[in-house]
Short mmCIF file of N, CA and C in Angstrom, two decimals:
data_model
loop_
_atom_site.label_atom_id
_atom_site.label_comp_id
_atom_site.label_asym_id
_atom_site.label_seq_id
_atom_site.Cartn_x
_atom_site.Cartn_y
_atom_site.Cartn_z
N UNK A 1 81.53 41.18 75.48
CA UNK A 1 81.20 40.72 74.14
C UNK A 1 82.26 39.72 73.69
N UNK A 2 81.84 38.57 73.22
CA UNK A 2 82.76 37.53 72.74
C UNK A 2 83.04 37.77 71.25
N UNK A 3 84.31 37.71 70.88
CA UNK A 3 84.68 37.88 69.48
C UNK A 3 84.39 36.59 68.72
N UNK A 4 83.98 36.71 67.50
CA UNK A 4 83.73 35.53 66.68
C UNK A 4 85.03 35.03 66.09
N UNK A 5 84.97 33.81 65.56
CA UNK A 5 86.13 33.23 64.91
C UNK A 5 86.66 34.14 63.80
N UNK A 6 85.77 34.84 63.13
CA UNK A 6 86.17 35.73 62.05
C UNK A 6 86.96 36.95 62.53
N UNK A 7 86.88 37.26 63.82
CA UNK A 7 87.61 38.41 64.35
C UNK A 7 89.11 38.25 64.14
N UNK A 8 89.63 37.04 64.25
CA UNK A 8 91.06 36.81 64.05
C UNK A 8 91.43 37.09 62.59
N UNK A 9 90.64 36.62 61.66
CA UNK A 9 90.91 36.89 60.25
C UNK A 9 90.81 38.38 59.94
N UNK A 10 89.83 39.06 60.56
CA UNK A 10 89.72 40.50 60.35
C UNK A 10 90.95 41.22 60.89
N UNK A 11 91.47 40.78 62.03
CA UNK A 11 92.69 41.39 62.59
C UNK A 11 93.87 41.17 61.65
N UNK A 12 94.01 39.94 61.15
CA UNK A 12 95.12 39.64 60.24
C UNK A 12 95.01 40.46 58.95
N UNK A 13 93.79 40.71 58.49
CA UNK A 13 93.60 41.56 57.30
C UNK A 13 93.90 43.02 57.60
N UNK A 14 93.54 43.47 58.81
CA UNK A 14 93.66 44.89 59.15
C UNK A 14 95.09 45.31 59.49
N UNK A 15 95.90 44.37 60.00
CA UNK A 15 97.25 44.70 60.46
C UNK A 15 98.25 44.05 59.51
N UNK A 16 98.68 44.81 58.52
CA UNK A 16 99.57 44.28 57.48
C UNK A 16 100.92 43.88 58.06
N UNK A 17 101.31 42.63 57.82
CA UNK A 17 102.58 42.10 58.33
C UNK A 17 103.78 42.88 57.81
N UNK A 18 103.73 43.36 56.57
CA UNK A 18 104.92 44.01 55.99
C UNK A 18 105.35 45.24 56.77
N UNK A 19 104.43 45.91 57.46
CA UNK A 19 104.78 47.07 58.27
C UNK A 19 105.58 46.71 59.51
N UNK A 20 105.77 45.41 59.76
CA UNK A 20 106.48 44.94 60.94
C UNK A 20 107.70 44.09 60.56
N UNK A 21 108.16 44.29 59.33
CA UNK A 21 109.33 43.56 58.84
C UNK A 21 110.42 44.54 58.45
N UNK A 22 111.68 44.11 58.50
CA UNK A 22 112.75 44.96 57.98
C UNK A 22 112.47 45.27 56.51
N UNK A 23 112.88 46.45 56.07
CA UNK A 23 112.59 46.89 54.70
C UNK A 23 112.97 45.84 53.65
N UNK A 24 114.12 45.21 53.82
CA UNK A 24 114.60 44.23 52.84
C UNK A 24 113.75 42.96 52.81
N UNK A 25 112.98 42.72 53.85
CA UNK A 25 112.18 41.48 53.94
C UNK A 25 110.70 41.70 53.63
N UNK A 26 110.31 42.92 53.36
CA UNK A 26 108.88 43.21 53.19
C UNK A 26 108.25 42.51 51.99
N UNK A 27 109.02 42.22 50.97
CA UNK A 27 108.45 41.51 49.82
C UNK A 27 108.09 40.07 50.18
N UNK A 28 108.60 39.56 51.28
CA UNK A 28 108.31 38.18 51.72
C UNK A 28 107.15 38.14 52.70
N UNK A 29 106.49 39.26 52.94
CA UNK A 29 105.43 39.33 53.96
C UNK A 29 104.31 38.33 53.72
N UNK A 30 104.02 37.99 52.49
CA UNK A 30 102.94 37.07 52.18
C UNK A 30 103.30 35.61 52.36
N UNK A 31 104.56 35.32 52.61
CA UNK A 31 104.99 33.93 52.81
C UNK A 31 104.51 33.42 54.16
N UNK A 32 104.03 32.18 54.18
CA UNK A 32 103.61 31.58 55.45
C UNK A 32 104.82 30.90 56.08
N UNK A 33 105.74 31.73 56.52
CA UNK A 33 106.99 31.25 57.11
C UNK A 33 107.49 32.30 58.09
N UNK A 34 108.30 31.88 59.08
CA UNK A 34 108.92 32.88 59.95
C UNK A 34 109.94 33.68 59.13
N UNK A 35 110.07 34.95 59.46
CA UNK A 35 111.01 35.83 58.74
C UNK A 35 111.95 36.47 59.76
N UNK A 36 113.27 36.34 59.54
CA UNK A 36 114.23 36.93 60.48
C UNK A 36 114.06 38.45 60.58
N UNK A 37 114.14 38.95 61.82
CA UNK A 37 114.03 40.40 62.06
C UNK A 37 115.26 40.95 62.77
N UNK A 38 116.31 40.13 62.87
CA UNK A 38 117.53 40.56 63.54
C UNK A 38 117.62 40.07 64.97
N UNK A 39 118.83 40.09 65.51
CA UNK A 39 119.09 39.70 66.90
C UNK A 39 118.68 38.26 67.19
N UNK A 40 118.71 37.40 66.15
CA UNK A 40 118.35 36.00 66.32
C UNK A 40 116.86 35.76 66.50
N UNK A 41 116.04 36.77 66.23
CA UNK A 41 114.59 36.69 66.41
C UNK A 41 113.89 36.62 65.05
N UNK A 42 112.61 36.21 65.07
CA UNK A 42 111.83 36.14 63.84
C UNK A 42 110.45 36.77 64.04
N UNK A 43 109.86 37.16 62.93
CA UNK A 43 108.45 37.50 62.86
C UNK A 43 107.78 36.16 62.55
N UNK A 44 106.91 35.70 63.45
CA UNK A 44 106.38 34.35 63.38
C UNK A 44 105.55 34.08 62.12
N UNK A 45 105.48 32.81 61.77
CA UNK A 45 104.70 32.33 60.64
C UNK A 45 103.23 32.72 60.84
N UNK A 46 102.61 33.33 59.84
CA UNK A 46 101.21 33.77 59.99
C UNK A 46 100.24 32.67 60.42
N UNK A 47 100.40 31.48 59.90
CA UNK A 47 99.49 30.39 60.29
C UNK A 47 99.64 30.07 61.78
N UNK A 48 100.86 30.13 62.29
CA UNK A 48 101.11 29.89 63.71
C UNK A 48 100.49 31.01 64.55
N UNK A 49 100.67 32.26 64.12
CA UNK A 49 100.09 33.40 64.83
C UNK A 49 98.56 33.27 64.85
N UNK A 50 97.98 32.91 63.73
CA UNK A 50 96.52 32.73 63.67
C UNK A 50 96.07 31.67 64.68
N UNK A 51 96.76 30.54 64.72
CA UNK A 51 96.42 29.48 65.67
C UNK A 51 96.52 29.97 67.10
N UNK A 52 97.61 30.67 67.41
CA UNK A 52 97.80 31.18 68.78
C UNK A 52 96.69 32.16 69.17
N UNK A 53 96.32 33.05 68.24
CA UNK A 53 95.27 34.02 68.54
C UNK A 53 93.92 33.33 68.76
N UNK A 54 93.65 32.29 67.99
CA UNK A 54 92.40 31.54 68.18
C UNK A 54 92.39 30.85 69.54
N UNK A 55 93.52 30.23 69.90
CA UNK A 55 93.61 29.57 71.20
C UNK A 55 93.49 30.57 72.35
N UNK A 56 94.03 31.76 72.15
CA UNK A 56 94.00 32.78 73.21
C UNK A 56 92.59 33.31 73.45
N UNK A 57 91.76 33.37 72.40
CA UNK A 57 90.36 33.79 72.53
C UNK A 57 90.25 35.17 73.18
N UNK A 58 90.92 36.14 72.57
CA UNK A 58 90.89 37.52 73.07
C UNK A 58 89.51 38.11 72.83
N UNK A 59 89.04 38.87 73.82
CA UNK A 59 87.74 39.51 73.72
C UNK A 59 87.89 41.02 73.84
N UNK A 60 86.95 41.73 73.25
CA UNK A 60 86.97 43.19 73.31
C UNK A 60 87.03 43.65 74.75
N UNK A 61 87.87 44.67 75.02
CA UNK A 61 87.96 45.27 76.34
C UNK A 61 88.92 44.59 77.30
N UNK A 62 89.56 43.50 76.89
CA UNK A 62 90.44 42.79 77.82
C UNK A 62 91.81 43.46 77.95
N UNK A 63 92.47 43.11 79.07
CA UNK A 63 93.86 43.52 79.32
C UNK A 63 94.75 42.36 78.89
N UNK A 64 95.69 42.64 77.99
CA UNK A 64 96.49 41.58 77.38
C UNK A 64 97.98 41.91 77.51
N UNK A 65 98.77 40.88 77.79
CA UNK A 65 100.22 40.99 77.83
C UNK A 65 100.79 40.17 76.68
N UNK A 66 101.70 40.78 75.91
CA UNK A 66 102.36 40.13 74.78
C UNK A 66 103.85 39.98 75.13
N UNK A 67 104.26 38.77 75.48
CA UNK A 67 105.64 38.51 75.89
C UNK A 67 106.45 38.07 74.68
N UNK A 68 107.53 38.79 74.40
CA UNK A 68 108.33 38.52 73.20
C UNK A 68 107.71 39.22 72.01
N UNK A 69 107.41 40.49 72.18
CA UNK A 69 106.67 41.25 71.16
C UNK A 69 107.45 41.49 69.88
N UNK A 70 108.79 41.39 69.93
CA UNK A 70 109.61 41.49 68.72
C UNK A 70 109.29 42.69 67.87
N UNK A 71 108.84 42.45 66.65
CA UNK A 71 108.57 43.52 65.68
C UNK A 71 107.33 44.33 66.00
N UNK A 72 106.50 43.84 66.93
CA UNK A 72 105.27 44.53 67.28
C UNK A 72 104.03 44.02 66.56
N UNK A 73 104.20 43.07 65.64
CA UNK A 73 103.06 42.59 64.85
C UNK A 73 102.00 41.94 65.74
N UNK A 74 102.41 41.04 66.63
CA UNK A 74 101.41 40.38 67.48
C UNK A 74 100.77 41.38 68.44
N UNK A 75 101.53 42.36 68.91
CA UNK A 75 100.97 43.38 69.79
C UNK A 75 99.88 44.15 69.07
N UNK A 76 100.13 44.51 67.82
CA UNK A 76 99.13 45.23 67.03
C UNK A 76 97.91 44.35 66.76
N UNK A 77 98.12 43.08 66.46
CA UNK A 77 96.99 42.17 66.24
C UNK A 77 96.14 42.06 67.50
N UNK A 78 96.80 41.92 68.64
CA UNK A 78 96.08 41.83 69.91
C UNK A 78 95.30 43.12 70.19
N UNK A 79 95.89 44.27 69.88
CA UNK A 79 95.20 45.55 70.08
C UNK A 79 93.98 45.65 69.18
N UNK A 80 94.09 45.15 67.97
CA UNK A 80 92.93 45.15 67.08
C UNK A 80 91.81 44.31 67.69
N UNK A 81 92.18 43.18 68.29
CA UNK A 81 91.18 42.29 68.89
C UNK A 81 90.55 42.87 70.16
N UNK A 82 91.33 43.56 70.99
CA UNK A 82 90.76 44.12 72.23
C UNK A 82 89.93 45.36 71.95
N UNK A 83 90.29 46.09 70.89
CA UNK A 83 89.64 47.36 70.62
C UNK A 83 90.09 48.40 71.63
N UNK A 84 89.67 49.65 71.43
CA UNK A 84 90.14 50.74 72.29
C UNK A 84 89.67 50.65 73.74
N UNK A 85 88.70 49.81 74.04
CA UNK A 85 88.27 49.63 75.43
C UNK A 85 89.23 48.72 76.19
N UNK A 86 90.12 48.03 75.47
CA UNK A 86 91.09 47.15 76.09
C UNK A 86 92.45 47.81 76.18
N UNK A 87 93.43 47.02 76.61
CA UNK A 87 94.81 47.51 76.63
C UNK A 87 95.74 46.34 76.38
N UNK A 88 96.83 46.62 75.68
CA UNK A 88 97.83 45.60 75.36
C UNK A 88 99.19 46.14 75.72
N UNK A 89 99.94 45.36 76.50
CA UNK A 89 101.31 45.71 76.86
C UNK A 89 102.23 44.67 76.24
N UNK A 90 103.11 45.09 75.38
CA UNK A 90 104.12 44.21 74.81
C UNK A 90 105.43 44.42 75.54
N UNK A 91 106.14 43.32 75.81
CA UNK A 91 107.47 43.40 76.40
C UNK A 91 108.42 42.58 75.54
N UNK A 92 109.64 43.08 75.40
CA UNK A 92 110.65 42.45 74.55
C UNK A 92 111.99 42.46 75.27
N UNK A 93 112.69 41.31 75.24
CA UNK A 93 113.97 41.15 75.91
C UNK A 93 115.08 41.96 75.25
N UNK A 94 115.08 42.06 73.93
CA UNK A 94 116.13 42.76 73.19
C UNK A 94 115.75 44.25 73.07
N UNK A 95 116.49 45.14 73.74
CA UNK A 95 116.10 46.56 73.74
C UNK A 95 115.96 47.17 72.34
N UNK A 96 116.85 46.81 71.42
CA UNK A 96 116.77 47.36 70.06
C UNK A 96 115.48 46.93 69.37
N UNK A 97 115.08 45.67 69.58
CA UNK A 97 113.82 45.20 69.00
C UNK A 97 112.62 45.87 69.67
N UNK A 98 112.71 46.10 70.97
CA UNK A 98 111.63 46.79 71.67
C UNK A 98 111.41 48.19 71.10
N UNK A 99 112.50 48.91 70.84
CA UNK A 99 112.38 50.26 70.25
C UNK A 99 111.80 50.19 68.85
N UNK A 100 112.32 49.26 68.03
CA UNK A 100 111.83 49.12 66.66
C UNK A 100 110.37 48.68 66.65
N UNK A 101 110.02 47.71 67.50
CA UNK A 101 108.63 47.26 67.59
C UNK A 101 107.70 48.38 68.02
N UNK A 102 108.15 49.20 68.98
CA UNK A 102 107.33 50.33 69.44
C UNK A 102 107.13 51.33 68.31
N UNK A 103 108.17 51.57 67.51
CA UNK A 103 108.03 52.47 66.35
C UNK A 103 107.04 51.89 65.33
N UNK A 104 107.14 50.60 65.07
CA UNK A 104 106.21 49.96 64.14
C UNK A 104 104.78 50.07 64.65
N UNK A 105 104.60 49.83 65.94
CA UNK A 105 103.28 49.89 66.55
C UNK A 105 102.72 51.31 66.49
N UNK A 106 103.57 52.32 66.73
CA UNK A 106 103.13 53.71 66.71
C UNK A 106 102.56 54.10 65.35
N UNK A 107 103.04 53.48 64.28
CA UNK A 107 102.55 53.79 62.94
C UNK A 107 101.12 53.28 62.71
N UNK A 108 100.59 52.46 63.61
CA UNK A 108 99.26 51.88 63.42
C UNK A 108 98.15 52.71 64.06
N UNK A 109 98.47 53.63 64.92
CA UNK A 109 97.49 54.42 65.66
C UNK A 109 96.63 53.57 66.60
N UNK A 110 97.13 52.42 67.01
CA UNK A 110 96.46 51.61 68.02
C UNK A 110 96.99 52.07 69.39
N UNK A 111 96.53 53.22 69.82
CA UNK A 111 97.12 53.92 70.96
C UNK A 111 96.91 53.23 72.31
N UNK A 112 96.09 52.22 72.37
CA UNK A 112 95.86 51.48 73.61
C UNK A 112 96.85 50.32 73.76
N UNK A 113 97.85 50.28 72.89
CA UNK A 113 98.89 49.25 72.95
C UNK A 113 100.26 49.91 73.07
N UNK A 114 101.15 49.28 73.84
CA UNK A 114 102.51 49.78 74.01
C UNK A 114 103.50 48.61 73.97
N UNK A 115 104.74 48.93 73.68
CA UNK A 115 105.83 47.95 73.73
C UNK A 115 106.98 48.60 74.48
N UNK A 116 107.56 47.84 75.39
CA UNK A 116 108.73 48.34 76.12
C UNK A 116 109.70 47.19 76.36
N UNK A 117 110.96 47.53 76.62
CA UNK A 117 111.92 46.47 76.97
C UNK A 117 111.58 45.89 78.34
N UNK A 118 111.97 44.65 78.56
CA UNK A 118 111.75 44.04 79.87
C UNK A 118 112.51 44.86 80.92
N UNK A 119 111.99 44.86 82.14
CA UNK A 119 112.60 45.61 83.23
C UNK A 119 113.35 44.65 84.13
N UNK A 120 114.61 44.93 84.35
CA UNK A 120 115.43 44.16 85.29
C UNK A 120 115.37 42.65 85.04
N UNK A 121 115.26 42.26 83.78
CA UNK A 121 115.22 40.84 83.40
C UNK A 121 114.05 40.09 84.05
N UNK A 122 112.97 40.81 84.34
CA UNK A 122 111.76 40.21 84.92
C UNK A 122 110.94 39.61 83.77
N UNK A 123 110.43 38.41 83.97
CA UNK A 123 109.63 37.76 82.96
C UNK A 123 108.22 38.34 82.97
N UNK A 124 107.77 38.81 81.82
CA UNK A 124 106.45 39.41 81.70
C UNK A 124 106.45 40.84 82.18
N UNK A 125 105.34 41.25 82.79
CA UNK A 125 105.20 42.61 83.33
C UNK A 125 104.25 42.56 84.53
N UNK A 126 104.75 42.05 85.67
CA UNK A 126 103.88 41.92 86.84
C UNK A 126 103.45 43.25 87.43
N UNK A 127 104.13 44.33 87.05
CA UNK A 127 103.86 45.65 87.62
C UNK A 127 102.54 46.23 87.13
N UNK A 128 102.04 45.75 85.99
CA UNK A 128 100.81 46.29 85.42
C UNK A 128 99.70 45.25 85.32
N UNK A 129 99.92 44.05 85.87
CA UNK A 129 98.93 42.98 85.83
C UNK A 129 97.88 43.15 86.90
N UNK A 130 96.99 42.21 87.03
CA UNK A 130 96.93 40.96 86.28
C UNK A 130 96.32 41.16 84.89
N UNK A 131 96.48 40.14 84.05
CA UNK A 131 96.05 40.20 82.66
C UNK A 131 94.98 39.15 82.39
N UNK A 132 94.03 39.52 81.54
CA UNK A 132 93.00 38.58 81.11
C UNK A 132 93.57 37.55 80.15
N UNK A 133 94.54 37.99 79.36
CA UNK A 133 95.16 37.12 78.37
C UNK A 133 96.66 37.42 78.32
N UNK A 134 97.45 36.34 78.14
CA UNK A 134 98.90 36.48 77.95
C UNK A 134 99.28 35.63 76.76
N UNK A 135 99.96 36.25 75.80
CA UNK A 135 100.50 35.56 74.63
C UNK A 135 102.01 35.54 74.75
N UNK A 136 102.62 34.37 74.62
CA UNK A 136 104.08 34.24 74.70
C UNK A 136 104.57 33.70 73.37
N UNK A 137 105.47 34.43 72.73
CA UNK A 137 105.98 34.04 71.42
C UNK A 137 107.43 33.59 71.49
N UNK A 138 107.73 32.78 72.49
CA UNK A 138 109.06 32.19 72.65
C UNK A 138 108.89 30.89 73.44
N UNK A 139 109.76 29.94 73.16
CA UNK A 139 109.65 28.59 73.73
C UNK A 139 110.25 28.52 75.13
N UNK A 140 109.40 28.14 76.10
CA UNK A 140 109.86 27.96 77.48
C UNK A 140 110.27 26.50 77.69
N UNK A 141 111.21 26.26 78.60
CA UNK A 141 111.61 24.89 78.95
C UNK A 141 110.57 24.23 79.84
N UNK A 142 109.91 25.05 80.67
CA UNK A 142 108.83 24.57 81.54
C UNK A 142 107.86 25.74 81.70
N UNK A 143 106.67 25.43 82.18
CA UNK A 143 105.66 26.47 82.35
C UNK A 143 106.14 27.46 83.41
N UNK A 144 106.31 28.74 83.04
CA UNK A 144 106.84 29.72 84.00
C UNK A 144 105.79 30.16 85.03
N UNK A 145 106.03 29.83 86.29
CA UNK A 145 105.13 30.24 87.37
C UNK A 145 104.97 31.76 87.42
N UNK A 146 106.05 32.50 87.07
CA UNK A 146 106.00 33.96 87.09
C UNK A 146 104.90 34.48 86.16
N UNK A 147 104.73 33.85 85.01
CA UNK A 147 103.69 34.29 84.08
C UNK A 147 102.31 33.81 84.52
N UNK A 148 102.22 32.60 85.02
CA UNK A 148 100.93 32.10 85.51
C UNK A 148 100.41 33.03 86.61
N UNK A 149 101.30 33.52 87.46
CA UNK A 149 100.91 34.42 88.55
C UNK A 149 100.39 35.76 88.03
N UNK A 150 100.70 36.12 86.79
CA UNK A 150 100.24 37.39 86.21
C UNK A 150 98.87 37.27 85.54
N UNK A 151 98.32 36.05 85.49
CA UNK A 151 96.99 35.83 84.92
C UNK A 151 95.92 36.24 85.92
N UNK A 152 94.92 36.95 85.45
CA UNK A 152 93.76 37.28 86.27
C UNK A 152 92.91 36.03 86.46
N UNK A 153 92.04 36.05 87.44
CA UNK A 153 91.08 34.97 87.62
C UNK A 153 90.23 34.89 86.35
N UNK A 154 90.12 33.72 85.78
CA UNK A 154 89.42 33.54 84.51
C UNK A 154 90.32 33.81 83.32
N UNK A 155 91.60 34.05 83.56
CA UNK A 155 92.54 34.38 82.50
C UNK A 155 93.02 33.17 81.73
N UNK A 156 93.62 33.46 80.59
CA UNK A 156 94.13 32.42 79.69
C UNK A 156 95.46 32.86 79.11
N UNK A 157 96.39 31.91 79.02
CA UNK A 157 97.70 32.16 78.42
C UNK A 157 97.95 31.10 77.35
N UNK A 158 98.59 31.53 76.26
CA UNK A 158 99.06 30.61 75.23
C UNK A 158 100.57 30.76 75.18
N UNK A 159 101.27 29.62 75.34
CA UNK A 159 102.73 29.63 75.44
C UNK A 159 103.29 28.32 74.90
N UNK A 160 104.33 28.39 74.05
CA UNK A 160 105.00 27.16 73.67
C UNK A 160 105.92 26.69 74.81
N UNK A 161 105.75 25.44 75.22
CA UNK A 161 106.57 24.84 76.26
C UNK A 161 107.16 23.56 75.70
N UNK A 162 108.49 23.50 75.64
CA UNK A 162 109.17 22.35 75.03
C UNK A 162 108.58 22.03 73.66
N UNK A 163 108.37 23.08 72.88
CA UNK A 163 107.88 22.99 71.50
C UNK A 163 106.45 22.47 71.38
N UNK A 164 105.70 22.43 72.47
CA UNK A 164 104.27 22.07 72.45
C UNK A 164 103.48 23.34 72.78
N UNK A 165 102.45 23.64 71.99
CA UNK A 165 101.64 24.82 72.27
C UNK A 165 100.71 24.49 73.44
N UNK A 166 100.84 25.27 74.51
CA UNK A 166 100.09 25.01 75.74
C UNK A 166 99.12 26.16 75.99
N UNK A 167 97.89 25.80 76.32
CA UNK A 167 96.90 26.77 76.78
C UNK A 167 96.78 26.60 78.29
N UNK A 168 96.94 27.70 79.00
CA UNK A 168 96.85 27.72 80.46
C UNK A 168 95.61 28.52 80.83
N UNK A 169 94.75 27.93 81.65
CA UNK A 169 93.55 28.62 82.10
C UNK A 169 93.56 28.65 83.62
N UNK A 170 93.28 29.84 84.16
CA UNK A 170 93.30 30.02 85.62
C UNK A 170 91.90 30.34 86.12
N UNK A 171 91.43 29.55 87.06
CA UNK A 171 90.16 29.80 87.75
C UNK A 171 90.47 29.78 89.24
N UNK A 172 90.54 30.96 89.84
CA UNK A 172 90.92 31.06 91.25
C UNK A 172 92.33 30.50 91.42
N UNK A 173 92.50 29.57 92.34
CA UNK A 173 93.82 28.96 92.58
C UNK A 173 94.08 27.79 91.64
N UNK A 174 93.05 27.34 90.91
CA UNK A 174 93.20 26.20 90.00
C UNK A 174 93.77 26.63 88.65
N UNK A 175 94.76 25.88 88.20
CA UNK A 175 95.38 26.14 86.89
C UNK A 175 95.28 24.87 86.07
N UNK A 176 94.64 24.98 84.90
CA UNK A 176 94.52 23.84 83.99
C UNK A 176 95.32 24.13 82.74
N UNK A 177 95.92 23.07 82.19
CA UNK A 177 96.67 23.20 80.95
C UNK A 177 96.19 22.17 79.94
N UNK A 178 96.35 22.51 78.67
CA UNK A 178 96.08 21.58 77.58
C UNK A 178 97.09 21.84 76.48
N UNK A 179 97.41 20.82 75.70
CA UNK A 179 98.41 20.94 74.63
C UNK A 179 97.73 20.91 73.27
N UNK A 180 98.31 21.69 72.32
CA UNK A 180 97.69 21.88 71.02
C UNK A 180 98.72 21.87 69.89
N UNK A 181 99.43 20.80 69.71
CA UNK A 181 100.35 20.66 68.59
C UNK A 181 101.77 21.09 68.89
N UNK A 182 102.65 20.78 67.94
CA UNK A 182 104.09 21.09 68.07
C UNK A 182 104.45 22.28 67.19
N UNK A 183 105.31 23.14 67.72
CA UNK A 183 105.73 24.35 67.02
C UNK A 183 107.18 24.66 67.37
N UNK A 184 107.84 25.44 66.50
CA UNK A 184 109.21 25.87 66.77
C UNK A 184 109.24 27.36 67.02
N UNK A 185 109.91 27.75 68.10
CA UNK A 185 110.06 29.15 68.47
C UNK A 185 111.48 29.37 68.97
N UNK A 186 111.88 30.64 68.98
CA UNK A 186 113.15 30.99 69.62
C UNK A 186 112.99 30.74 71.11
N UNK A 187 114.09 30.53 71.84
CA UNK A 187 114.00 30.28 73.29
C UNK A 187 113.46 31.50 74.04
N UNK A 188 112.73 31.23 75.13
CA UNK A 188 112.18 32.30 75.95
C UNK A 188 113.27 33.11 76.63
N UNK A 189 114.30 32.47 77.11
CA UNK A 189 115.39 33.20 77.77
C UNK A 189 116.72 32.69 77.29
#
């Protein structure tokens, strides 16, 4: 089943951003701006998250990887989009943020989604792939082959590369990319 354009807005309405912000920043949840969450990381601007989710085109029942899950907000949004027939794995480089994001996610009862710290500094989570969709919320210097290899046949990834939003589509051995505007993100590594 293909999700409609309205599915992204329904997810944004259903998963309140304030539940994924530090207590002192929750009053700013309605601002369309990135909000610091500690450790040099941010909870991304809602308009940017909406654009990324639309480009990703998540469908019910898909397996999704969320790289740079931070506060857990995007992981929860992705879980809302996949529904309980899908699965979402969030990975976060900063262990403290991974724990906090997992706690935030646990409060949503979206039990088909998880967040964990990265393992052995491995990019993504190749141990549980391949994935139908991969969302990356950090800026890469170049397109990471490690993540492209984790895409399933017919898979799609959205990733900022050199501050350009890139959509990667994999069909068998063929990989196509397209660019969709300029954005600012924290570095991938």
